[in-house]
Short mmCIF file of C-alpha atoms in Angstrom, two decimals:
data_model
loop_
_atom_site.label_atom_id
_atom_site.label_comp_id
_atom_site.label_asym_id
_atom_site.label_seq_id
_atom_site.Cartn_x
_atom_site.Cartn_y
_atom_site.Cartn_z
CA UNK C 111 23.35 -3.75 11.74
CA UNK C 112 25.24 -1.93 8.81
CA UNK C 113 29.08 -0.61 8.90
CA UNK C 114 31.16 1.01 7.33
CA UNK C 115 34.54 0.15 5.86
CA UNK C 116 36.58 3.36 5.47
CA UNK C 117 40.09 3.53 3.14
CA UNK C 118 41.47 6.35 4.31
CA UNK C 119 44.14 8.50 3.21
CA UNK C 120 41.83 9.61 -0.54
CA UNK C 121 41.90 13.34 -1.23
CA UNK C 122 38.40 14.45 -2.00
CA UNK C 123 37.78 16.97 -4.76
CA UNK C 124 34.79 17.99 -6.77
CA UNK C 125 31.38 19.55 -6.10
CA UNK C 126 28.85 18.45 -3.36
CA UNK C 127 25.27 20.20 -3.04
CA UNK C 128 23.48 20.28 0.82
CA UNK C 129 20.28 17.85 1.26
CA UNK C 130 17.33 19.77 2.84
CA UNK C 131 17.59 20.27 6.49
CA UNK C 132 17.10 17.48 8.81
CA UNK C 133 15.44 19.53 11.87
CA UNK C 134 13.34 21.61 10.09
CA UNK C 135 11.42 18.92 7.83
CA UNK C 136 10.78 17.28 11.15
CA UNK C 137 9.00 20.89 11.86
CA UNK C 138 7.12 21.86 8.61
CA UNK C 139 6.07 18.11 8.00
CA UNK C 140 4.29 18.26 11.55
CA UNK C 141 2.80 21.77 10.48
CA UNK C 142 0.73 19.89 7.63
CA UNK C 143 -1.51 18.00 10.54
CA UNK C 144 -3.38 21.77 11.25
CA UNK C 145 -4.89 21.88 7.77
CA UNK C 146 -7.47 19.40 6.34
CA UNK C 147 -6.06 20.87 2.94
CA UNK C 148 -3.06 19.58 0.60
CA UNK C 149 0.26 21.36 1.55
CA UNK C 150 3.23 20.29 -0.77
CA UNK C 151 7.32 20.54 0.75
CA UNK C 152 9.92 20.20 -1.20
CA UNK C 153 13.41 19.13 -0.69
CA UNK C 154 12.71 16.68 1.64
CA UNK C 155 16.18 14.80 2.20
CA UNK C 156 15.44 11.06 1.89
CA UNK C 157 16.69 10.39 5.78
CA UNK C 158 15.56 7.65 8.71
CA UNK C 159 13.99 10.40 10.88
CA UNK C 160 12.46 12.10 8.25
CA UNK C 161 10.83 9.08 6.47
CA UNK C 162 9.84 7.84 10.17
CA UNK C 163 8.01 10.48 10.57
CA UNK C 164 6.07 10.74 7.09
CA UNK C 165 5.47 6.55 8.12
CA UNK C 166 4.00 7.89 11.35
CA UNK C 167 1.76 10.74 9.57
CA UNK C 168 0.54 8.09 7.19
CA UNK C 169 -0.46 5.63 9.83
CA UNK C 170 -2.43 8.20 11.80
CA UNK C 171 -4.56 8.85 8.65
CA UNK C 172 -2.33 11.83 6.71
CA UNK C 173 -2.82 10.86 2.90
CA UNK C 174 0.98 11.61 2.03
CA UNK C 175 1.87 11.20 -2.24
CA UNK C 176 5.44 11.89 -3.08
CA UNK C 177 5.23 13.64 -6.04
CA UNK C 178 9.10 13.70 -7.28
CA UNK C 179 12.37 12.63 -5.30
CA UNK C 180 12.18 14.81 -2.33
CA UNK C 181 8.58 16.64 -3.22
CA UNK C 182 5.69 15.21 -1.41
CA UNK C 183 2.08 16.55 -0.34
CA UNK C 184 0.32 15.89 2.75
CA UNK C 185 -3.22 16.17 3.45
CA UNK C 186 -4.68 15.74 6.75
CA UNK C 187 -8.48 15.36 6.31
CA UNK C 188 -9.32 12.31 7.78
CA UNK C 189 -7.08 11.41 11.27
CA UNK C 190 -7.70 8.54 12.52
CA UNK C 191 -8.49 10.25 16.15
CA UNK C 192 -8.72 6.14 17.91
CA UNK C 193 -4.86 5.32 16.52
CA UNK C 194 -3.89 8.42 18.07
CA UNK C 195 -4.72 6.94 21.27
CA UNK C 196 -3.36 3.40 20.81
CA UNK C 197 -0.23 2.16 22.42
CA UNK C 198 0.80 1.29 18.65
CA UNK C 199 1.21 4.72 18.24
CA UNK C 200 2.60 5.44 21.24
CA UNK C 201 5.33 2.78 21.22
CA UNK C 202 6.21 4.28 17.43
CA UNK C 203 6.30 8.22 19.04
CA UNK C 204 8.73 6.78 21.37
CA UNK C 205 11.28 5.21 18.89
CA UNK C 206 11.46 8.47 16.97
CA UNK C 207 12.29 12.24 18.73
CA UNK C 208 10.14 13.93 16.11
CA UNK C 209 7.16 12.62 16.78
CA UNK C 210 6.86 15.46 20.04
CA UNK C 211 6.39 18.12 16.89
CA UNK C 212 3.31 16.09 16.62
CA UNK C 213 2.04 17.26 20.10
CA UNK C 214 1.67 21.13 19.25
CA UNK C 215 -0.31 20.99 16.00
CA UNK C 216 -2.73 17.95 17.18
CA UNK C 217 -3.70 20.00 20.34
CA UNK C 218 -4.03 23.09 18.55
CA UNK C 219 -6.50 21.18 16.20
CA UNK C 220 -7.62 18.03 17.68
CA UNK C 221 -7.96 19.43 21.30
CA UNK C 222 -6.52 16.94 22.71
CA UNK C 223 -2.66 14.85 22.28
CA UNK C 224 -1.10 11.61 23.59
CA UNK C 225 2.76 12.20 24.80
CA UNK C 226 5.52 9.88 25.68
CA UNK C 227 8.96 10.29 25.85
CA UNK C 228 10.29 10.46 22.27
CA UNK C 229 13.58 8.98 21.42
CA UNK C 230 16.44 9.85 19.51
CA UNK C 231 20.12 10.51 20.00
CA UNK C 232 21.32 9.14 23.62
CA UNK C 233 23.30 12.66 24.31
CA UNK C 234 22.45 13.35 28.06
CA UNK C 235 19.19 14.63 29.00
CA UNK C 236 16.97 16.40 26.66
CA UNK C 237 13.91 18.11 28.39
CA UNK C 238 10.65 18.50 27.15
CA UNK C 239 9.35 21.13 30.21
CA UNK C 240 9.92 24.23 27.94
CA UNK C 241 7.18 22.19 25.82
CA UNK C 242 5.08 21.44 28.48
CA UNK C 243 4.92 24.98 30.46
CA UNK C 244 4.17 26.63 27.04
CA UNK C 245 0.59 24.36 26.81
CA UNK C 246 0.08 24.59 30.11
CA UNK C 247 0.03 28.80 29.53
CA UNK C 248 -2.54 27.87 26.91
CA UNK C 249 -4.55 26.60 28.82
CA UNK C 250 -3.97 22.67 28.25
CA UNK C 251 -4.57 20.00 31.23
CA UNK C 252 -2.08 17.12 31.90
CA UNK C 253 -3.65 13.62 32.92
CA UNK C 254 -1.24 10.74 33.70
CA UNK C 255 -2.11 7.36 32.56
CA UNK C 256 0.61 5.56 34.66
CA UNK C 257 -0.09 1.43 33.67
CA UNK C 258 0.94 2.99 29.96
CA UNK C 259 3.12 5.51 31.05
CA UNK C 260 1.96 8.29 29.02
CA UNK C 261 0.47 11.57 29.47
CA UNK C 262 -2.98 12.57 28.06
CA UNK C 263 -2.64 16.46 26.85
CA UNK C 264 -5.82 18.31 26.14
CA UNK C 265 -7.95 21.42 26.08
CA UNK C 266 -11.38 22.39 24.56
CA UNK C 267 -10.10 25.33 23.01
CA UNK C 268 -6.79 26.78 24.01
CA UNK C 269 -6.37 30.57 24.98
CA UNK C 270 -3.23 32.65 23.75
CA UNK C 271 -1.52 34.08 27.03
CA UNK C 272 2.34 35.97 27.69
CA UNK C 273 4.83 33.74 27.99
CA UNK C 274 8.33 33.79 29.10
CA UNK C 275 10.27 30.03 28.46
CA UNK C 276 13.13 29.12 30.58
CA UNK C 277 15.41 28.57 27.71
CA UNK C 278 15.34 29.07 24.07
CA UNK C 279 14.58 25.44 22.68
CA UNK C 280 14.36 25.02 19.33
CA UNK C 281 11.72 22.32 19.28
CA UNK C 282 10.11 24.08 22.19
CA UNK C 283 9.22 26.97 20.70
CA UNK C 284 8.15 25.30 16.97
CA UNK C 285 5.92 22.98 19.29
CA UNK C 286 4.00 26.02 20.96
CA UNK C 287 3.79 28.15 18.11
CA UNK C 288 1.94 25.19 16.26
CA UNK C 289 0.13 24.84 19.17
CA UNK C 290 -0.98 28.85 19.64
CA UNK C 291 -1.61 29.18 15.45
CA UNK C 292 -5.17 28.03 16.22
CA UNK C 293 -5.36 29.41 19.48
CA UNK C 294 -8.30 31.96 21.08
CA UNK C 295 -6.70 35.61 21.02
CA UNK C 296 -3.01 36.40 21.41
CA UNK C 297 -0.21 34.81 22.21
CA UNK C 298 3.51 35.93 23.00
CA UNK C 299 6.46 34.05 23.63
CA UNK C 300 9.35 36.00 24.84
CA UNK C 301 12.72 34.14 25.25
CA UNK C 302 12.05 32.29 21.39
CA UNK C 303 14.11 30.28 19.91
CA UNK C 304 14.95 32.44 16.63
CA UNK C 305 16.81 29.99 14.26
CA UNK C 306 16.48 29.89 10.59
CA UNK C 307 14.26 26.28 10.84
CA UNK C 308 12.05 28.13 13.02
CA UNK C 309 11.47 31.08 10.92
CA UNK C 310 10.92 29.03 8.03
CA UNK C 311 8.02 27.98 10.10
CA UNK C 312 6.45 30.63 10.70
CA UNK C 313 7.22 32.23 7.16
CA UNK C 314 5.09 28.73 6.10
CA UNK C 315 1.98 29.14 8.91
CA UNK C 316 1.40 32.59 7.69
CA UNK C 317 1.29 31.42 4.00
CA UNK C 318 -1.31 29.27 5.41
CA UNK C 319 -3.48 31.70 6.99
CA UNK C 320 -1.60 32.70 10.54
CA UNK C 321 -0.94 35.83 12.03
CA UNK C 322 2.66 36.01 13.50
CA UNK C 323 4.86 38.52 13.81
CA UNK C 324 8.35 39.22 15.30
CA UNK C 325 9.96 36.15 13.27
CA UNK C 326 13.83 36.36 13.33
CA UNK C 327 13.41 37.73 16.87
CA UNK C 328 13.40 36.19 20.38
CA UNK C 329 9.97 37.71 20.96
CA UNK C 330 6.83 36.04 18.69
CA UNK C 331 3.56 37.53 18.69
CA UNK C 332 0.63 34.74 17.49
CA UNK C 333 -2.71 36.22 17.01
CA UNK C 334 -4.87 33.39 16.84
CA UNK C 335 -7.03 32.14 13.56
CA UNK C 336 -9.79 29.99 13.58
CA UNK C 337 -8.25 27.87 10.59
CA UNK C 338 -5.39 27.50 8.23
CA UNK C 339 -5.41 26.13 4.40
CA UNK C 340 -2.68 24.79 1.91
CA UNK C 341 0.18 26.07 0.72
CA UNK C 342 3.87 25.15 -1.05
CA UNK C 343 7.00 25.22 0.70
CA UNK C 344 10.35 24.83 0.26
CA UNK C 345 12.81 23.39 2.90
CA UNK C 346 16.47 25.38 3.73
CA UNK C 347 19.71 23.86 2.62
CA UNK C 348 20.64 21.81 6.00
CA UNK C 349 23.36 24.16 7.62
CA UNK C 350 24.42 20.98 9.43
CA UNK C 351 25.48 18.90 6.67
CA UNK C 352 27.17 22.02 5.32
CA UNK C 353 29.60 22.76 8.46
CA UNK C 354 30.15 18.86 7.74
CA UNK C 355 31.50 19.22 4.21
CA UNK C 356 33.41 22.16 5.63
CA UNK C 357 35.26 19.86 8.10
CA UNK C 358 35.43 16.93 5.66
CA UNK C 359 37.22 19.64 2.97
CA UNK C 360 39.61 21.01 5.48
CA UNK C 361 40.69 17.53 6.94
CA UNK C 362 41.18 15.44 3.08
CA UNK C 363 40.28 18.11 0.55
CA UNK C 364 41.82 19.13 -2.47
CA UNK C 365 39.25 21.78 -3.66
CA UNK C 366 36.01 21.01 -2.51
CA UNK C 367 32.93 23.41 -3.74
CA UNK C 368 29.73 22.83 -1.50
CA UNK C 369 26.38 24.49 -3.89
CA UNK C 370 24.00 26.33 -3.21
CA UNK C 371 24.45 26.39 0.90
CA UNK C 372 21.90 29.94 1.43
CA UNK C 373 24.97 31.58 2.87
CA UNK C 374 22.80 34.04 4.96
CA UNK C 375 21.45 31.54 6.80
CA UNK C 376 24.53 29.78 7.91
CA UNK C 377 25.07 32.14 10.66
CA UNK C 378 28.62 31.86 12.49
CA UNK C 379 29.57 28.26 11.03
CA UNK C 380 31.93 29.94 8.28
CA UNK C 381 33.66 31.96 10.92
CA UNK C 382 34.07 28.24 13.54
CA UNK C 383 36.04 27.30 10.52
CA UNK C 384 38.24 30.15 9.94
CA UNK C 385 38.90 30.35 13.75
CA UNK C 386 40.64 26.83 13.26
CA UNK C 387 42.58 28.24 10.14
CA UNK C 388 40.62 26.53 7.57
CA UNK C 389 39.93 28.47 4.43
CA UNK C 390 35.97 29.09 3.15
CA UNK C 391 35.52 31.42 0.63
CA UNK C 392 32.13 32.31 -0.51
CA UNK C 393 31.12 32.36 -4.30
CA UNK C 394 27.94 33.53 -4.71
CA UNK C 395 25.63 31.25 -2.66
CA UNK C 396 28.58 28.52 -3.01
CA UNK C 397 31.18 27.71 -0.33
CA UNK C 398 34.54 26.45 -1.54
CA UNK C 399 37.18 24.95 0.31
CA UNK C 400 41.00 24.96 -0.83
CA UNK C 401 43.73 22.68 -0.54
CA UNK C 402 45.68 23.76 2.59
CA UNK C 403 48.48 21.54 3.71
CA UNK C 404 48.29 23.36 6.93
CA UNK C 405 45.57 25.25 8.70
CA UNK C 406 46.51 27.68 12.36
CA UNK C 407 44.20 28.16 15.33
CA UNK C 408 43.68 31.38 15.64
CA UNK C 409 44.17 33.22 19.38
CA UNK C 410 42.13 35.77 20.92
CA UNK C 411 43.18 39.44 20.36
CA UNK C 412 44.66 39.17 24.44
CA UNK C 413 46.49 35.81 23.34
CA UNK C 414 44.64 33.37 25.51
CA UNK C 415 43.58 29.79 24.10
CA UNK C 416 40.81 29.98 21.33
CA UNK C 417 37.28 28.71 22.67
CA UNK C 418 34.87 27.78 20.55
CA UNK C 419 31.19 27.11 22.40
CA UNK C 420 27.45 26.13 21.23
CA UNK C 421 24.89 29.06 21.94
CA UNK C 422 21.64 29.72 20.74
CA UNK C 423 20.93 31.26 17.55
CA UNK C 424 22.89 33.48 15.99
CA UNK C 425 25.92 31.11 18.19
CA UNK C 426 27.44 28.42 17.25
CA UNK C 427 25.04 25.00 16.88
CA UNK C 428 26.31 22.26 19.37
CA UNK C 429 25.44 19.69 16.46
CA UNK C 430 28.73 21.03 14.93
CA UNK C 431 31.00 20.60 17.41
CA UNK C 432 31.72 17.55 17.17
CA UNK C 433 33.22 17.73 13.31
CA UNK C 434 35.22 20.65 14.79
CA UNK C 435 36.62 18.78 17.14
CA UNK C 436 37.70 16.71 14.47
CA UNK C 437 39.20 19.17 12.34
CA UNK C 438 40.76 20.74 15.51
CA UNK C 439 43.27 17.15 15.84
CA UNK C 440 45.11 18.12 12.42
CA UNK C 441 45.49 21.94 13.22
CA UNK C 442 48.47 23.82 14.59
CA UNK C 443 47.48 24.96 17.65
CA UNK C 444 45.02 24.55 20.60
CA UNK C 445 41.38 24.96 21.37
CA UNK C 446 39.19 24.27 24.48
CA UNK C 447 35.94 23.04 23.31
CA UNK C 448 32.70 24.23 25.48
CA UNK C 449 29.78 22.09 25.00
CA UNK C 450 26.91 23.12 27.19
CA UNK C 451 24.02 21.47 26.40
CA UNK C 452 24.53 18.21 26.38
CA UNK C 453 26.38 15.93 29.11
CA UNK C 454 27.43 13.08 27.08
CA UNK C 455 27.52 14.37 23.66
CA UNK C 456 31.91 14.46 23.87
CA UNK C 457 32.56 11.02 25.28
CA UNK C 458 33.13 9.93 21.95
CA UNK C 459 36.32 11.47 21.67
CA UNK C 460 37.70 8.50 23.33
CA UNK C 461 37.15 7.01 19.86
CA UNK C 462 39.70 9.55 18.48
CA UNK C 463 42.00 9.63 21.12
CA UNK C 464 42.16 5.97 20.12
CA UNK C 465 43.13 6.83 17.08
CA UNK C 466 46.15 9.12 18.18
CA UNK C 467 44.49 12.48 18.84
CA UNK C 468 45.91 14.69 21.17
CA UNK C 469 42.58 15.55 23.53
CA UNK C 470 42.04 15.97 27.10
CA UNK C 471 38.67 15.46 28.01
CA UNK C 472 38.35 18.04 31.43
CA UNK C 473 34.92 17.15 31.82
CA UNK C 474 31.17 15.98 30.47
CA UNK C 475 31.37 19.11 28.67
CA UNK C 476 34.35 20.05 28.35
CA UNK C 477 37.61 19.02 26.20
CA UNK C 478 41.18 20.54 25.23
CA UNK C 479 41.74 19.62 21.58
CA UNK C 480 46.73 19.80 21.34
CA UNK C 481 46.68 20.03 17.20
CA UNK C 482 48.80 17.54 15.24
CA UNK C 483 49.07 19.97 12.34
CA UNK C 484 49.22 17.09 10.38
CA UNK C 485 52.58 16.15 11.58
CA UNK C 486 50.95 12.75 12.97
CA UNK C 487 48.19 11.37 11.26
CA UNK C 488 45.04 9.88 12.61
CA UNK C 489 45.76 5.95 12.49
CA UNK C 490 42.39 3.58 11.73
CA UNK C 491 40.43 1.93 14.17
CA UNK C 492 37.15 -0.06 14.37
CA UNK C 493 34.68 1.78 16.19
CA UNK C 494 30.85 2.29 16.77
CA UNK C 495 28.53 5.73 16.01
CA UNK C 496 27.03 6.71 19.28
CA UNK C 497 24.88 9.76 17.87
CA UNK C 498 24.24 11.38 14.33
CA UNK C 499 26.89 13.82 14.77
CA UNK C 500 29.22 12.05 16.20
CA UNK C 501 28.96 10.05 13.23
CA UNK C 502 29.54 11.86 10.85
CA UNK C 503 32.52 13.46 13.02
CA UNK C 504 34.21 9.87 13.49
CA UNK C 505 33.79 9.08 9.13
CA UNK C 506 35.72 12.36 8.90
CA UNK C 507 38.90 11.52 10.90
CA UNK C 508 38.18 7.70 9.76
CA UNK C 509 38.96 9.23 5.87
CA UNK C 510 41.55 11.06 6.99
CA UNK C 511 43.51 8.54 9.02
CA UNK C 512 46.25 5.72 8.12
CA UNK C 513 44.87 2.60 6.82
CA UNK C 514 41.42 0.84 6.79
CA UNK C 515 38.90 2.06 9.31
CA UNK C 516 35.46 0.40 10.39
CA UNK C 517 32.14 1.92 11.85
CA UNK C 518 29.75 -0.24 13.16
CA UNK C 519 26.18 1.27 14.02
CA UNK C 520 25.79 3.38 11.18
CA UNK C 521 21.93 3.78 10.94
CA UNK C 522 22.59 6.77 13.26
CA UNK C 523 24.74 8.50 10.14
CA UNK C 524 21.68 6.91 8.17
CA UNK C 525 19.67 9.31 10.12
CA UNK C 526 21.02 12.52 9.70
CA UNK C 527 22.47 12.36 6.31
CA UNK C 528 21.06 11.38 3.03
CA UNK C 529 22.87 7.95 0.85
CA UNK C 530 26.15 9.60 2.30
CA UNK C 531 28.67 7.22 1.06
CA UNK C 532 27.96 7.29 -2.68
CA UNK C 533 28.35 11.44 -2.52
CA UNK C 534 31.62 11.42 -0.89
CA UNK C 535 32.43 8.57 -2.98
CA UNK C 536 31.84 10.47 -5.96
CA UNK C 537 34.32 13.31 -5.00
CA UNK C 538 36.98 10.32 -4.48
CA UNK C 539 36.38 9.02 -0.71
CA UNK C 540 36.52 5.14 -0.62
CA UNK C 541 33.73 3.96 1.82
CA UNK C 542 32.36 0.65 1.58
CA UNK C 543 28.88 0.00 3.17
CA UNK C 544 28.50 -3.49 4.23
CA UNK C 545 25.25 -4.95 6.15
#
């Protein structure tokens, strides 16, 4: 197991550019499996879930070349339809979350799909019924296998039908629209998940031959084809790793510029920041951050306590709240943080209230964040990374904070973000990986 060891205290200054986002590679990399012809990505970041995943394509048959750093084709015309059923495979879909994009485009085309339930971040639950009820409105059949404990998925041809999902999941919705591409008539899906990742999606299907309208909306319309071919595509700046530099530039910046962030696809994550005070001014498709030796909450226009809360697209991501959080211990001022969809993804504040944050935690999902502004640093502490986020929350306050800091379990930060300590390190950050 790797760690970190974090001087902190460094101001950081200099230019960082985005790697390509995390969640929707998993998406457009599962896309390739419902074409037997070459489709190229680029951007790829060079992550642990990502290059799981292109592992787990390659073992079921996908020939995969990378063609430069971060460009790679995939071409899916010979699966290896036995593998698919092996508990080899299903072990591997277990250790890695993406693998359920696999479901959607291996029914659509195969007919048939083996699930188990993926892994990933331990954040409370995370459902796969919105999944499930949108192939079972296709038409798909459900047999339980219960000596492997797995599900057999599987339908001769499925049938596009109305469809109304009982929340707006982002995998949910990528999953059935893979799933409906190749589908008999017409499909809608009302209640969609309409996030940037997810149009980029369907922006790449109908480059390969789909028929889908209503993208940027919460209500899709899939007319089924009978088969899709190749194309190129090119994978968003990941708006996750961008609200990170944001928080990392307002807690130990001294001028940081973040390149070439697609600005119009950032949604509300400039504004979380200037709600805590911080400074973001956009230059061109560039972000930079100023020095501020002091950043203020701001109120509502009545004068109650700011709230910030995750929401569905256009709202605020919850995979950001947990570097706002962060950046909310140095502020002056106070904010009650609303995290809805996920029980267990703020118990790691008790790392930073270790490490002399002012925080109540009211509940699982819940927490009252009493600003320092920056009269009392963060002091360092050895800790351990529960989830990706949470991470890449606790390096922030850990560069920030008095003294010598060390994270243990950092293959989850490994996950989400791409040779991380040699590009803070380059904009002065002194973080020492050690295995």
């Amino acid at each position: 197991m790797a760690t970190f060891k974090i001087e902190g205290g460094h101001l950081l200054k200099g230019t960082i550019t985005p790697q390509g986002a995390k969640n929707e590679a998993l998406e457009v990399i599962c896309a390739t499996l419902l074409t037997s012809e070459k489709v190229v990505i680029r951007n790829i970041p060079n992550i642990r879930d990502v290059n799981n995943l292109i592992q787990l394509l390659c073992d079921i048959g996908v020939r995969v070349e990378c063609i430069s750093q971060g460009e790679y084709s995939f071409e899916a015309d010979s699966l290896d339809l036995q593998y698919l059923e092996s508990d080899e495979f299903v072990h591997k879909c277990a250790e890695l979350r993406g693998s359920v994009m696999m479901i959607g485009p291996l029914l659509g085309r195969m007919g048939k799909a083996v699930v188990t339930k993926p892994g990933g971040d331990k954040i409370g639950r995370r459902r796969l019924d919105t999944h499930f009820l949108g192939f079972k409105s296709l038409g798909a059949k459900f047999r339980q296998i219960p000596d492997r404990n797995v599900y057999e998925i599987g339908s001769k041809r499925l049938k596009g039908s109305y469809m109304l999902l009982d929340e707006a999941s982002v995998t949910g919705t990528a999953n059935i629209i893979m799933a409906a591409v190749l589908a008999e008539g017409t499909t809608t899906i009302y209640n969609a998940a309409c996030e940037p990742y997810v149009q980029q999606l369907c922006h790449m299907l109908n480059r390969m031959g789909a028929n889908i309208s209503g993208i940027g909306s919460n209500l899709l319309t899939i007319v089924g084809v009978e088969r899709l071919h190749g194309t190129e595509h090119k994978l968003l700046p990941d708006m996750i790793e961008v609200g990170s530099f944001i928080g990392m530039a307002a807690m130990c910046g001294d001028g940081i510029r973040i390149k070439d962030v697609s600005l119009r696809n950032l949604g509300i994550i400039p504004d979380a920041f200037r709600r805590l005070g911080v400074k973001v001014e956009a230059d061109g498709d560039d972000l930079f951050i100023p020095h501020q030796k002091h950043y203020i909450v701001d109120s509502f226009i009545d004068g109650t306590i700011m709230t910030l809360a995750d929401a569905p697209w256009p709202g605020l991501t919850p995979d950001l709240l947990s570097v706002l959080i962060v950046v909310a211990t140095q502020a002056r001022g106070s904010v009650l943080f609303h995290q809805k969809m996920f029980e267990s993804r703020l118990f790691f504040v008790d790392r930073l209230i270790d490490m002399g944050a002012q925080i109540i935690l009211c509940d699982p999902h819940r927490a009252v964040v009493v600003g320092h502004d920056r009269n009392r640093q963060l002091r360092a502490s050895r800790m351990s990374s529960p989830d990706i986020r949470a991470g890449i929350a606790l390096l922030i306050a850990a560069m920030s904070a008095t003294g010598t800091s060390v994270i243990s379990n950092i293959e989850q930060i490994d996950r989400g973000y791409e040779n991380i300590e040699s590009r803070l390190n380059a904009l002065g950050a002194k973080i020492e990986r050690m295995e």
